[in-house]
Structure formats: C-alpha cells, structure tokens
Coordinates of N, CA and C and ligand atoms in Angstrom, one line a residue:
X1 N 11.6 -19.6 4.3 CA 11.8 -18.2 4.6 C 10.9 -17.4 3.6
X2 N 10.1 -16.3 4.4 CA 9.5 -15.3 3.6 C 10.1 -14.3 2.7
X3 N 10.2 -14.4 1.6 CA 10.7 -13.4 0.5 C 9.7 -12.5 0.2
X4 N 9.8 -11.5 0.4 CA 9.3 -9.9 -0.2 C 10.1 -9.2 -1.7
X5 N 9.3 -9.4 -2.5 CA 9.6 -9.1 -3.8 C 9.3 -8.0 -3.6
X6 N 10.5 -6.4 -3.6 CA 10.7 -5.3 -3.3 C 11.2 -4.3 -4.6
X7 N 9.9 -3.4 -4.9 CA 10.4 -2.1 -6.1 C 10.9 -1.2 -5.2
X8 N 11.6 -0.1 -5.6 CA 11.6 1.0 -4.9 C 10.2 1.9 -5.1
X9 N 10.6 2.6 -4.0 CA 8.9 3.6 -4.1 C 7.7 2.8 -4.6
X10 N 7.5 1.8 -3.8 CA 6.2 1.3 -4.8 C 5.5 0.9 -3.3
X11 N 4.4 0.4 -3.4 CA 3.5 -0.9 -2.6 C 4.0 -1.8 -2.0
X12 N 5.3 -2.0 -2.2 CA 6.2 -2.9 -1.5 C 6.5 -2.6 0.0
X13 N 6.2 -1.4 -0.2 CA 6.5 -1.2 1.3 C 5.4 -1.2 2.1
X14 N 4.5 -1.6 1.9 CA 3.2 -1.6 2.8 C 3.3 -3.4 3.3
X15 N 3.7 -3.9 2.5 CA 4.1 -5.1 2.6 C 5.2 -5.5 3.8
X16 N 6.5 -4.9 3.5 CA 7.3 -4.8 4.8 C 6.5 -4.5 5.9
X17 N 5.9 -3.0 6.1 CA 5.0 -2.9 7.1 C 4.3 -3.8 7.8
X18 N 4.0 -4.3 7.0 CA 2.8 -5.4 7.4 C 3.5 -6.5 8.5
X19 N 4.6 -7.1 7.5 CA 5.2 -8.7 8.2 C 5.9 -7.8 9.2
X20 N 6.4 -6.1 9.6 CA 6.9 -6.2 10.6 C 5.8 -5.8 11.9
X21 N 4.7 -5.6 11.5 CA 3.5 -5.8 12.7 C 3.2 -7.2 13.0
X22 N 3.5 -8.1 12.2 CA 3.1 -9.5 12.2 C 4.2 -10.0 13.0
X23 N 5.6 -9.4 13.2 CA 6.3 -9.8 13.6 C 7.3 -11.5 13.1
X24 N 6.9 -11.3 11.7 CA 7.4 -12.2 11.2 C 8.9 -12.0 10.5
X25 N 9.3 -13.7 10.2 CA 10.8 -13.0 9.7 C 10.9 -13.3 8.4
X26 N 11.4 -12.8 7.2 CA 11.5 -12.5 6.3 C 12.5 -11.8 5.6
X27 N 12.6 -12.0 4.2 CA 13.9 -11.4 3.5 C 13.3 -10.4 2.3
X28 N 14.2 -9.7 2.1 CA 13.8 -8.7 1.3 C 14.7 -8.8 -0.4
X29 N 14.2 -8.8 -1.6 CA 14.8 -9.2 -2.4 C 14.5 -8.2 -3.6
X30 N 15.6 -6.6 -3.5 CA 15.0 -5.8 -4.3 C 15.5 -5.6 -5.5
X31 N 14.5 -4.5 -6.4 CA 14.6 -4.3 -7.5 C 14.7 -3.0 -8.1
X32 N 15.7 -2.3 -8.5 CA 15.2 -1.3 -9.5 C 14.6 -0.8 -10.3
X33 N 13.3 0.2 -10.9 CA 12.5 0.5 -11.5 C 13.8 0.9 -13.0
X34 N 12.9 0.3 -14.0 CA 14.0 0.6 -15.5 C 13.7 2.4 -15.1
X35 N 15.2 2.9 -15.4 CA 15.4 4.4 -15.2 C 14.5 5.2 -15.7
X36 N 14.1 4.9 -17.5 CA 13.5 5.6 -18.2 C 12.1 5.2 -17.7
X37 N 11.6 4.1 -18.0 CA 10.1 3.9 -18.0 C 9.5 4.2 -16.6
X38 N 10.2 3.7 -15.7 CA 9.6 3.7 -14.3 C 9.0 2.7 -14.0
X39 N 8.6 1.2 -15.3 CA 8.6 0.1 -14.9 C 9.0 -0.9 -14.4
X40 N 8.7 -2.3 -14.1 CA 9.5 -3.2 -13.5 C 10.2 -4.1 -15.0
X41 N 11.1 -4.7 -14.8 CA 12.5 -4.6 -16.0 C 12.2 -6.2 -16.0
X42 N 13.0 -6.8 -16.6 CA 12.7 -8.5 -17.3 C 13.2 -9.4 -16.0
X43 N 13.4 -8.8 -15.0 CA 13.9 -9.9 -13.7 C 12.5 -10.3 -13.3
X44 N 12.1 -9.5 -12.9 CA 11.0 -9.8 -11.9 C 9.5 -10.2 -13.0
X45 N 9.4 -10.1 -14.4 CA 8.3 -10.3 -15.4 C 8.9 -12.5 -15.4
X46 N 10.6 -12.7 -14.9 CA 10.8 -14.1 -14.8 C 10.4 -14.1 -13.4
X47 N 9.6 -14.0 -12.4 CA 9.6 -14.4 -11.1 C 8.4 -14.2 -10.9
X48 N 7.2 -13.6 -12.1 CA 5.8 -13.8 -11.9 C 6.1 -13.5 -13.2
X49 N 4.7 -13.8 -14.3 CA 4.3 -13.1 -15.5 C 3.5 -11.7 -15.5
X50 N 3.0 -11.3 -14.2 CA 2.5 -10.1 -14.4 C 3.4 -8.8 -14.0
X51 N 4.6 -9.4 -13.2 CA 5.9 -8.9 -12.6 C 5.3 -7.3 -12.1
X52 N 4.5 -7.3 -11.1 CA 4.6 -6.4 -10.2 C 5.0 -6.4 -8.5
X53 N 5.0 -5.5 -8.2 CA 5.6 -5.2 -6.6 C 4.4 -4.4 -6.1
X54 N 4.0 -5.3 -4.6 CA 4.9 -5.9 -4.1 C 4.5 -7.8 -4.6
X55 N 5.3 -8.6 -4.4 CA 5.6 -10.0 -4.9 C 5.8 -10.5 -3.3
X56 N 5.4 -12.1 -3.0 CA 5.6 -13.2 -2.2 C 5.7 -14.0 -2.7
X57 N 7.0 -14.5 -2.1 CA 7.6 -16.0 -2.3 C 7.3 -16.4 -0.6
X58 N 6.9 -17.6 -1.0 CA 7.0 -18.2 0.4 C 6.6 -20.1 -0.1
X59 N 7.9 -20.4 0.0 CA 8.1 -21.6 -0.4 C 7.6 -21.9 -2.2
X60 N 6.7 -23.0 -2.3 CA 6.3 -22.6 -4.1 C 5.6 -21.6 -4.5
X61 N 4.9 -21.3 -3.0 CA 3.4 -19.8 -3.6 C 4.6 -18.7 -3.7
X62 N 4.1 -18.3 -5.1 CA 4.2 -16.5 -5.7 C 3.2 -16.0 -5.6
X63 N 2.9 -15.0 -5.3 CA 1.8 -13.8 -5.3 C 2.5 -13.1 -5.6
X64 N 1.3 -12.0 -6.1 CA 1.3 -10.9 -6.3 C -0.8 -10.0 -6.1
X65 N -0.5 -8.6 -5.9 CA -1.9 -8.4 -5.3 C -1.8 -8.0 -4.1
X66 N -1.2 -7.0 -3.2 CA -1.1 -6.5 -1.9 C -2.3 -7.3 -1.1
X67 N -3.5 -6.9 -1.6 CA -4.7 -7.5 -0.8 C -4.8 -8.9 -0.6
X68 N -4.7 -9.5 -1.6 CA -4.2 -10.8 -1.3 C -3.0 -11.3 -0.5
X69 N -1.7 -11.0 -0.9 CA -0.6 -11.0 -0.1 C -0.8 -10.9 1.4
X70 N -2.0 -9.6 1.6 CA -2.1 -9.6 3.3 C -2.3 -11.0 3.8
X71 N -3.9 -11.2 2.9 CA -4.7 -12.3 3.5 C -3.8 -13.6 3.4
X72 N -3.3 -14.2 2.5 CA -2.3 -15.0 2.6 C -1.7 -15.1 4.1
X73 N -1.1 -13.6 4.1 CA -0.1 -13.9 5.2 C -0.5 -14.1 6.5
X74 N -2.0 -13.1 6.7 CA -2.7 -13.3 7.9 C -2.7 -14.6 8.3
X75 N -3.4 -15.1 7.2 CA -4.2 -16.6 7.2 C -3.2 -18.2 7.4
X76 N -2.1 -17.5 7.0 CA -1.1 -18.7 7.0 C -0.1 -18.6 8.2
X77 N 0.1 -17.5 8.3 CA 1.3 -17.2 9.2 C 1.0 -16.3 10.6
X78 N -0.6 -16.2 10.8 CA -1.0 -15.4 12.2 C -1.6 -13.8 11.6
X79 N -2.6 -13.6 12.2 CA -2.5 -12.4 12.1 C -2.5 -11.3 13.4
X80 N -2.1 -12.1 14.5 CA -1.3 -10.7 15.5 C -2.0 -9.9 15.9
X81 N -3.9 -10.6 15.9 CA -4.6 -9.5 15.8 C -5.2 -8.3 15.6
X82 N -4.4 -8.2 14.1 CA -4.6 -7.0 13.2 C -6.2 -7.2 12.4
X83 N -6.8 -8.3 12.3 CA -7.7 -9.2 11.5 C -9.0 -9.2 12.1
X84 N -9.8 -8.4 12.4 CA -10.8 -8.5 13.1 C -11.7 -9.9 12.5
X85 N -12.5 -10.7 13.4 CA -13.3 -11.6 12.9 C -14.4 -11.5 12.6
X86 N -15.3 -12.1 11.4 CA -16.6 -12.0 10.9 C -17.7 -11.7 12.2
X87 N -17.5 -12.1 13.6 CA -18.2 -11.7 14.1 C -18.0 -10.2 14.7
X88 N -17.2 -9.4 14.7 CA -16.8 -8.2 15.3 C -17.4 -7.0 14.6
X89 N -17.7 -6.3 15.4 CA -18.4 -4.8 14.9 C -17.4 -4.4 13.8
X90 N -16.2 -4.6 14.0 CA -15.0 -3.6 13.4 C -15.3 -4.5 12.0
X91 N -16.1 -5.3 11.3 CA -15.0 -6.4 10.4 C -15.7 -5.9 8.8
X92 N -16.8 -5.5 9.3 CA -17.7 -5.2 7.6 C -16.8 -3.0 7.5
X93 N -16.3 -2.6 8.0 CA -15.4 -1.8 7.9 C -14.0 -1.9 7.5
X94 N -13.7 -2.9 8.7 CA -12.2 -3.9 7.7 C -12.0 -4.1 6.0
X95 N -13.1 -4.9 6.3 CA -13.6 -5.7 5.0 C -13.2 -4.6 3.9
X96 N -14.3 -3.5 4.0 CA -14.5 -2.9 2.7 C -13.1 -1.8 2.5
X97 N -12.4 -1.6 3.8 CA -11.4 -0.8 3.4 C -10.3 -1.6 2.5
X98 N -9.8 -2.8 3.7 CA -8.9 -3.4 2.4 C -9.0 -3.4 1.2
X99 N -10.2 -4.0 0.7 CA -10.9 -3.9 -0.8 C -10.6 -2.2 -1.2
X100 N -10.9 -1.5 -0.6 CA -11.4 -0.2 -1.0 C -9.5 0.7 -1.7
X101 N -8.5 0.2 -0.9 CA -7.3 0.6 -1.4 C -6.6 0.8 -2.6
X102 N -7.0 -0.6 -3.0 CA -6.8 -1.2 -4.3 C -8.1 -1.0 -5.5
X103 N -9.0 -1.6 -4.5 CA -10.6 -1.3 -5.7 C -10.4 0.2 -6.3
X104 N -10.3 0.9 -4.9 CA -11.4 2.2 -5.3 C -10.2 3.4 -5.3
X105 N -9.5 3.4 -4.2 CA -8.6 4.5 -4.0 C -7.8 4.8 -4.9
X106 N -7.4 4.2 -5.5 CA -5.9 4.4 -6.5 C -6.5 4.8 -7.4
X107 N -7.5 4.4 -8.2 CA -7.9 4.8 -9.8 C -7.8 6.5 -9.8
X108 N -8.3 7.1 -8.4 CA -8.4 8.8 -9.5 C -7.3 9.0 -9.1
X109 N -6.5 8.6 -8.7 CA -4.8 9.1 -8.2 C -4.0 9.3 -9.0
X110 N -4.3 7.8 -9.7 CA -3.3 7.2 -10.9 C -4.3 8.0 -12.1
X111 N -5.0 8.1 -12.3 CA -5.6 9.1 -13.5 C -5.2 10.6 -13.4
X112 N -5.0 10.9 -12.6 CA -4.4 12.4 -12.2 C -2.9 12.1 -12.3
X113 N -2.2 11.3 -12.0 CA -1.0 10.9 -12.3 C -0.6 10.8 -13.1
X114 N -1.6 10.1 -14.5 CA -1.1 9.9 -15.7 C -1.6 10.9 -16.8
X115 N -2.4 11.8 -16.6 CA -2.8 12.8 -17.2 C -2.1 14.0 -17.2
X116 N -1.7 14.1 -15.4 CA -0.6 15.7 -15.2 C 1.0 14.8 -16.6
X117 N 1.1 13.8 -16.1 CA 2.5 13.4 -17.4 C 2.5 13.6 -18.6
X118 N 1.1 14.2 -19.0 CA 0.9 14.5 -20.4 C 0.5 13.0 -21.4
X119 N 0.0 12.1 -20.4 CA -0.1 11.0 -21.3 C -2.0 10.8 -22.1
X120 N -2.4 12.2 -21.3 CA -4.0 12.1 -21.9 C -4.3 13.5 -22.7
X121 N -2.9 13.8 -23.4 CA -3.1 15.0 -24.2 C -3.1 16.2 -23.4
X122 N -2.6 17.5 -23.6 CA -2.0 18.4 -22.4 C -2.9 18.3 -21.5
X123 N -1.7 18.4 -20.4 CA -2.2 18.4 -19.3 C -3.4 19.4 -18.9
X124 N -4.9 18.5 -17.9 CA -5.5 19.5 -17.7 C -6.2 19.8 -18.5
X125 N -6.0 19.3 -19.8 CA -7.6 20.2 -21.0 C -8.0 18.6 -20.8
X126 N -7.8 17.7 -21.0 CA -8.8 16.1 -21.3 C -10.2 15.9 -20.7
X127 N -11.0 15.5 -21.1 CA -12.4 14.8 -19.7 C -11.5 14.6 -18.5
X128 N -10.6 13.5 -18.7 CA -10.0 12.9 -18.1 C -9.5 13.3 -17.1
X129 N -9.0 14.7 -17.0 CA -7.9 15.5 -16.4 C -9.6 16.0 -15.0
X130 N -10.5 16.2 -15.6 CA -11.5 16.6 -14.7 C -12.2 15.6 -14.0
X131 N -11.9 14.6 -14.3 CA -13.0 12.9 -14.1 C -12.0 12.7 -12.9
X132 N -11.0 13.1 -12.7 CA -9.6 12.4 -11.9 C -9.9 13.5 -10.5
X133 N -9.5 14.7 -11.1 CA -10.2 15.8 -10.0 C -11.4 15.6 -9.1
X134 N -12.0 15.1 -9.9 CA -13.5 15.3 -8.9 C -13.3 13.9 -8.3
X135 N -12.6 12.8 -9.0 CA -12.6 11.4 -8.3 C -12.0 11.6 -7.2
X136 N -10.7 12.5 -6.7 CA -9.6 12.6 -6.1 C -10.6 13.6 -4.6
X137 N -11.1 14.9 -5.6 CA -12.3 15.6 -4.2 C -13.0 14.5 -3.5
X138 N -13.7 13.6 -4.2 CA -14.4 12.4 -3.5 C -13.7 11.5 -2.2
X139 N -12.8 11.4 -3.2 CA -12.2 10.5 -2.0 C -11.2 10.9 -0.9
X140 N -10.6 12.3 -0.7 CA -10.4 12.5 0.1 C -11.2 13.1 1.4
X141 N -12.1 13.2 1.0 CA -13.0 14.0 1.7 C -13.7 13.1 2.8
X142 N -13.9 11.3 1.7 CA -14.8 10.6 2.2 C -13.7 9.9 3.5
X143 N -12.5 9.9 2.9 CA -11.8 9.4 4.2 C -11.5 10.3 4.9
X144 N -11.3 11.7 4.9 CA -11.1 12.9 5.6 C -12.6 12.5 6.9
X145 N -13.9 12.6 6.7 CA -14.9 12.2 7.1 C -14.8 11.2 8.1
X146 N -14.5 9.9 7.6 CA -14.1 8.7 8.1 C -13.4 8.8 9.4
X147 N -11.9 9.2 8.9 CA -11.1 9.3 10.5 C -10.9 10.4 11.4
X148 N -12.0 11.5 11.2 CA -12.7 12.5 11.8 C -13.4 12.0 13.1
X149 N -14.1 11.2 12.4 CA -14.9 10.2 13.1 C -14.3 9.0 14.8
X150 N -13.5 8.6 13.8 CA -12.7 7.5 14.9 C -11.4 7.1 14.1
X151 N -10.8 7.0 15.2 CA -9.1 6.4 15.6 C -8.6 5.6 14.0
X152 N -8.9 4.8 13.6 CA -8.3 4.0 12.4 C -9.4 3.5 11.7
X153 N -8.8 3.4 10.3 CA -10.1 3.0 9.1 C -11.1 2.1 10.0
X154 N -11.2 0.8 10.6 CA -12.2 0.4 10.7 C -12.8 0.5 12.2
X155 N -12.2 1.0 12.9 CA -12.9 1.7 14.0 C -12.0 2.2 15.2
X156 N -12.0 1.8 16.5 CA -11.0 2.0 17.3 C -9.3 2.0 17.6
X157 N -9.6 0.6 17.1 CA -8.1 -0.5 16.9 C -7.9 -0.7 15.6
X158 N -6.2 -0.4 15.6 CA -5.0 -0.7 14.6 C -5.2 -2.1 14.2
X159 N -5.8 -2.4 12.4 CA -5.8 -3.1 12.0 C -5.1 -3.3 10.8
X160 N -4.9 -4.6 9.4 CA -4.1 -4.5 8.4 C -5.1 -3.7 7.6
X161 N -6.5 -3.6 8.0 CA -6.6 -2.3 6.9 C -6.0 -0.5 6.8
X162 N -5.1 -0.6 7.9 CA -4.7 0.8 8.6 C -3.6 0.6 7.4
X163 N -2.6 -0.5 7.0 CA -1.5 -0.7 6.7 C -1.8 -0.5 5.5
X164 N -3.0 -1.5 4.7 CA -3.1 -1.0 3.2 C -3.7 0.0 2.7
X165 N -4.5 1.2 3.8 CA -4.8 2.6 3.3 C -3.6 3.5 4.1
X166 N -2.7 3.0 4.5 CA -1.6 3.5 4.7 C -0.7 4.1 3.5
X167 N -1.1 3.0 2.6 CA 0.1 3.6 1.5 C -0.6 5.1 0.5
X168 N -1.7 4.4 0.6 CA -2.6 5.3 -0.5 C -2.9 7.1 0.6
X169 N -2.7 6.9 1.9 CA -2.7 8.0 2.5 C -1.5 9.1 2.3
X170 N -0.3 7.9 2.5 CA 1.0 8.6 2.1 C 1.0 9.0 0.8
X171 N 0.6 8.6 -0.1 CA 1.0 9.1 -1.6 C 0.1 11.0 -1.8
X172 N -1.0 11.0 -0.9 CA -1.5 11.9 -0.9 C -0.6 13.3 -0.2
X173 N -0.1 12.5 1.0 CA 0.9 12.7 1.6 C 2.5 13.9 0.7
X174 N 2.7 12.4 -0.3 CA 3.6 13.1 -1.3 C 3.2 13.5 -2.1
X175 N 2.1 14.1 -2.6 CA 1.6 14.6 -3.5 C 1.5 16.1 -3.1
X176 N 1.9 16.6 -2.0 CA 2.0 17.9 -0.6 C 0.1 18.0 -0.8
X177 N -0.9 17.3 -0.7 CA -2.6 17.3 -0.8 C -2.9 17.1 0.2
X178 N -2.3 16.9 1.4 CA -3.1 16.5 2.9 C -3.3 17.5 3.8
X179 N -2.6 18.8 3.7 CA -2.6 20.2 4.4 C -4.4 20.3 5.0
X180 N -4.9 20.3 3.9 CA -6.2 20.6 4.1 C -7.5 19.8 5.0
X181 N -7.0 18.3 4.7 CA -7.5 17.4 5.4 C -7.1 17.3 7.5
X182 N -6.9 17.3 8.2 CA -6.2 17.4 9.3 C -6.8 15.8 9.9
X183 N -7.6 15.4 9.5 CA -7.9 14.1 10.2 C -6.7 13.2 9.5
X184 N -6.6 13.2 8.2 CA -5.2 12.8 7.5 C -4.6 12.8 7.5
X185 N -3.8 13.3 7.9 CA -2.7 13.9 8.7 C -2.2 13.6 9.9
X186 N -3.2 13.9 10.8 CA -3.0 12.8 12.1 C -3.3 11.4 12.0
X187 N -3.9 10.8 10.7 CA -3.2 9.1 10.7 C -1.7 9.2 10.2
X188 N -1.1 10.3 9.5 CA 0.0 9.8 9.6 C 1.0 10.2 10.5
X189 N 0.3 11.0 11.2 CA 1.2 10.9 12.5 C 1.2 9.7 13.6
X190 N 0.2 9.4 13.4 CA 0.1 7.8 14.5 C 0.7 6.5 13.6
X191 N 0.7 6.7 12.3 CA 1.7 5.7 11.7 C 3.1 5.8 11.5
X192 N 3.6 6.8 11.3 CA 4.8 7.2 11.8 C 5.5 7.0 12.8
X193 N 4.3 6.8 14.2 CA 4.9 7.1 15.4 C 4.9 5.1 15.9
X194 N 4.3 4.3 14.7 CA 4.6 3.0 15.2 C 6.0 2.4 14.9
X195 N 6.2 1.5 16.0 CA 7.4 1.4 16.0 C 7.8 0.2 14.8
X196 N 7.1 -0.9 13.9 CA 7.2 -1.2 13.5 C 7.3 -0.9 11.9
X197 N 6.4 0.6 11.7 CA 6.3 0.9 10.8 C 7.9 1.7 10.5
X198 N 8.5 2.0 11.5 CA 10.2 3.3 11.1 C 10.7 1.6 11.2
X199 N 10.8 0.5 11.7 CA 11.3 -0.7 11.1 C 11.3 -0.9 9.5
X200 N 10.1 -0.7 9.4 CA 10.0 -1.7 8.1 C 10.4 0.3 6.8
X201 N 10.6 1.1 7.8 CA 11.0 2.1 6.5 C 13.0 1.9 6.5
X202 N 13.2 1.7 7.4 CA 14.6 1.3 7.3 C 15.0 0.1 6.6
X203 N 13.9 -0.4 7.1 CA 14.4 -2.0 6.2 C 14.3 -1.9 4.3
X204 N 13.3 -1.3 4.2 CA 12.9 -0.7 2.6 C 14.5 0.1 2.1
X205 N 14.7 0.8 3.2 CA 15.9 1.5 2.8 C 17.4 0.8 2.4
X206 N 17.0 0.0 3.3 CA 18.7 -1.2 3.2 C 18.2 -1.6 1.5
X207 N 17.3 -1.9 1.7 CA 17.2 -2.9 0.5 C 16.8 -2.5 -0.8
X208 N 16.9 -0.9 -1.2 CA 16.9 -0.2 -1.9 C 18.4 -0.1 -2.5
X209 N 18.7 0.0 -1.2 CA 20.3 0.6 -1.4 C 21.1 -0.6 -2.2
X210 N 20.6 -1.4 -1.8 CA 21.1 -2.8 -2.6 C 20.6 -3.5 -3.3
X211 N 19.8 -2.6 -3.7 CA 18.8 -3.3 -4.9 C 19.6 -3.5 -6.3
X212 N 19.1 -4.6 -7.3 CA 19.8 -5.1 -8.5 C 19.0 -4.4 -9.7
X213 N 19.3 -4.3 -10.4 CA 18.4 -3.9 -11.8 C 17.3 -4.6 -12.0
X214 N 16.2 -4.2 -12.0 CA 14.8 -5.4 -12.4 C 15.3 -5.4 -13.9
Ligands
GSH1 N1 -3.0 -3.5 -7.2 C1 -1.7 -4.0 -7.2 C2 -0.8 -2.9 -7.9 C3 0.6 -3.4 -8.1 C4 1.4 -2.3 -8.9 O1 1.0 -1.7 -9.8 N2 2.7 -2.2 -8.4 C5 3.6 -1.2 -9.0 C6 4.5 -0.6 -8.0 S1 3.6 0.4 -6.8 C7 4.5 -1.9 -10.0 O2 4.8 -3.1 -9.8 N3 4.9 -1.2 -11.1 C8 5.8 -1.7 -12.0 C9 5.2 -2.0 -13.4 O3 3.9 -1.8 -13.5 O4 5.9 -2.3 -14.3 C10 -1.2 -4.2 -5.7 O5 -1.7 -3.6 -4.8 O6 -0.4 -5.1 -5.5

C-alpha cells in the first residue's frame, strides 16, 4: 500500500492530488507541524533524515522531493496520461514546469515569506526584502503570460505539471496576490472544479483532523 507522508498546510497535498488523478489507492499518514516553530517535529526526522512533507512509503522506497515523488509514481504505478512523452509537442513545457515549481517558483515566495517574519531584519528595509519583490513581479507575470496564452502549464491538456504548479499557484492564491493576474485565477478555477482535486482536499482534511504530533 501507498503511504503519503502528510504535514498540514504543506506540499503534501499536491501529492494527494496527484494519486487521486492517478486514481490510485493509498493511505494517508499525518502529522502535525511543532506549534511554535512551524516545523516538522522528531516523528517524521525518524521516517526520513531530511523529514520533510510531502514523504512516500511504498514498500522499502522513502522519498521525499514532490518532483521526484511524481516521477516515481508516474513511472511505477501508471501515469493516467497526465505524462506527456519525449516525443510530444507538450513534453519540453512539461519538462521545465515540473522542474520550475520546485527550482524556480518558490525561492522568491519563501524569501518574501521569511523576510515579511522579520527574520531578515525589519521587515522591508533588507536587499533581501527587494530581491524577493522583484523575484515575485517576475514570476507572476511570467506565468500570468503563460496561461493567457493556453489552457494548462504545458499546453492544451491537463498534465502532472498542472498539479505541481498547482500548489505554488494557490499559495499566491493565499497570499490574497492573484486579483490582479486573471489568467491565474482561472487556473484555479478549473482546478477547483476537478473532481479529483475536492477528493484529494477532503481527504487532506480527514487526515488533518487526525493527525498525530510530528
Ligand atoms: N522542495 C521540497 C520542499 C519540501 C518542504 O519544504 N516541505 C515543507 C512543507 S511544505 C516541510 O516539510 N516543512 C517542515 C520542515 O521544514 O521542517 C518538495 O517539493 O518536496
């Protein structure tokens, strides 16, 4: 059985997403973030050494690595034709989005993230606080651009790169930053509106609710 190593509010849930487009079956095994820090707590640092979420168990393989995690699961367990192949128009767009979630998207997010908490000296006066800003103009604009253009990150058809710039769309999402964008906005209206996707938010929810202390 597939185990999903589950934080609240984290990357884990792009993960659920995923295996429930894959239509695979799987268990969910969650965690609470330590209250104060907002990190993952000494359960899950015993269940990987780098103890982040989202986490796979699937028989002896552990992962960790969303991007990986996908490919893993594509590659082992079907990919449902979410996976466009090396020969397809859609695939060098695939390609770079997956990569691009993780590579590229998150850094000015999480620098604006960790700078508004006061962790780069008041908030707002740092380089830093400006490096994040203009990283964050960049990249919304360039995916604003993007699905202007066409239907889902790599071209017409709903792929797993839809799922892992899914998450990074929403956080923009919660950040109340998407007003302005309208192409953004309507990806998350068409992710919202899959039926797999209000699955796998319910399912996140059960398993919140009964999550153990990390
Ligand atoms: N690039 C990694 C990031 C993993 C990551 O930082 N996960 C966060 C949750 S969204 C986490 O585990 N935080 C707890 C901690 O760092 O202690 C991925 O996509 O899997």
């Amino acid at each position: 059985m597939l185990t999903i190593i589950h934080v609240d509010n984290s990357r884990s849930d792009r993960l659920i997403w995923l295996c429930e487009e894959l239509g695979l079956d799987y268990q969910i095994e969650a965690y609470l973030r330590d209250p104060e820090t907002g990190r993952a707590g000494p359960r899950l640092k015993r269940l990987h050494p780098y103890a982040k979420a989202p986490m796979l168990r699937d028989g002896d393989a552990v992962l960790i690595e969303s991007g990986a995690i996908f490919e893993y699961l594509m590659g082992r367990h079907g990919d449902a034709g979410l996976q466009p192949s090396p020969v397809d128009k859609d695939w060098p767009a695939y390609l770079q989005w997956m990569h691009f979630a993780e590579g590229s998207a998150m850094l000015p997010i999480l620098l604006d993230h960790f700078q508004a908490a006061g962790m780069a000296g008041p908030p707002g006066e740092s380089a830093l606080a400006g490096m994040a800003k203009d990283g964050m103009a960049q990249l919304y604009a360039y995916i604003e651009s993007v699905l202007s253009e066409q239907e889902w990150f790599a071209g017409d058809r709903f792929t797993a790169a839809d799922v892992m710039m899914g998450w990074v769309v929403e956080v923009v999402l919660n950040r109340g930053e998407i007003e302005p964008y309208p192409a953004m906005a309507g990806f998350v209206d068409k992710m919202k509106a899959r039926p797999a996707y209000q699955r796998a938010l319910s399912r996140a929810a059960e398993a919140t609710r009964t999550a153990k202390a990390g």
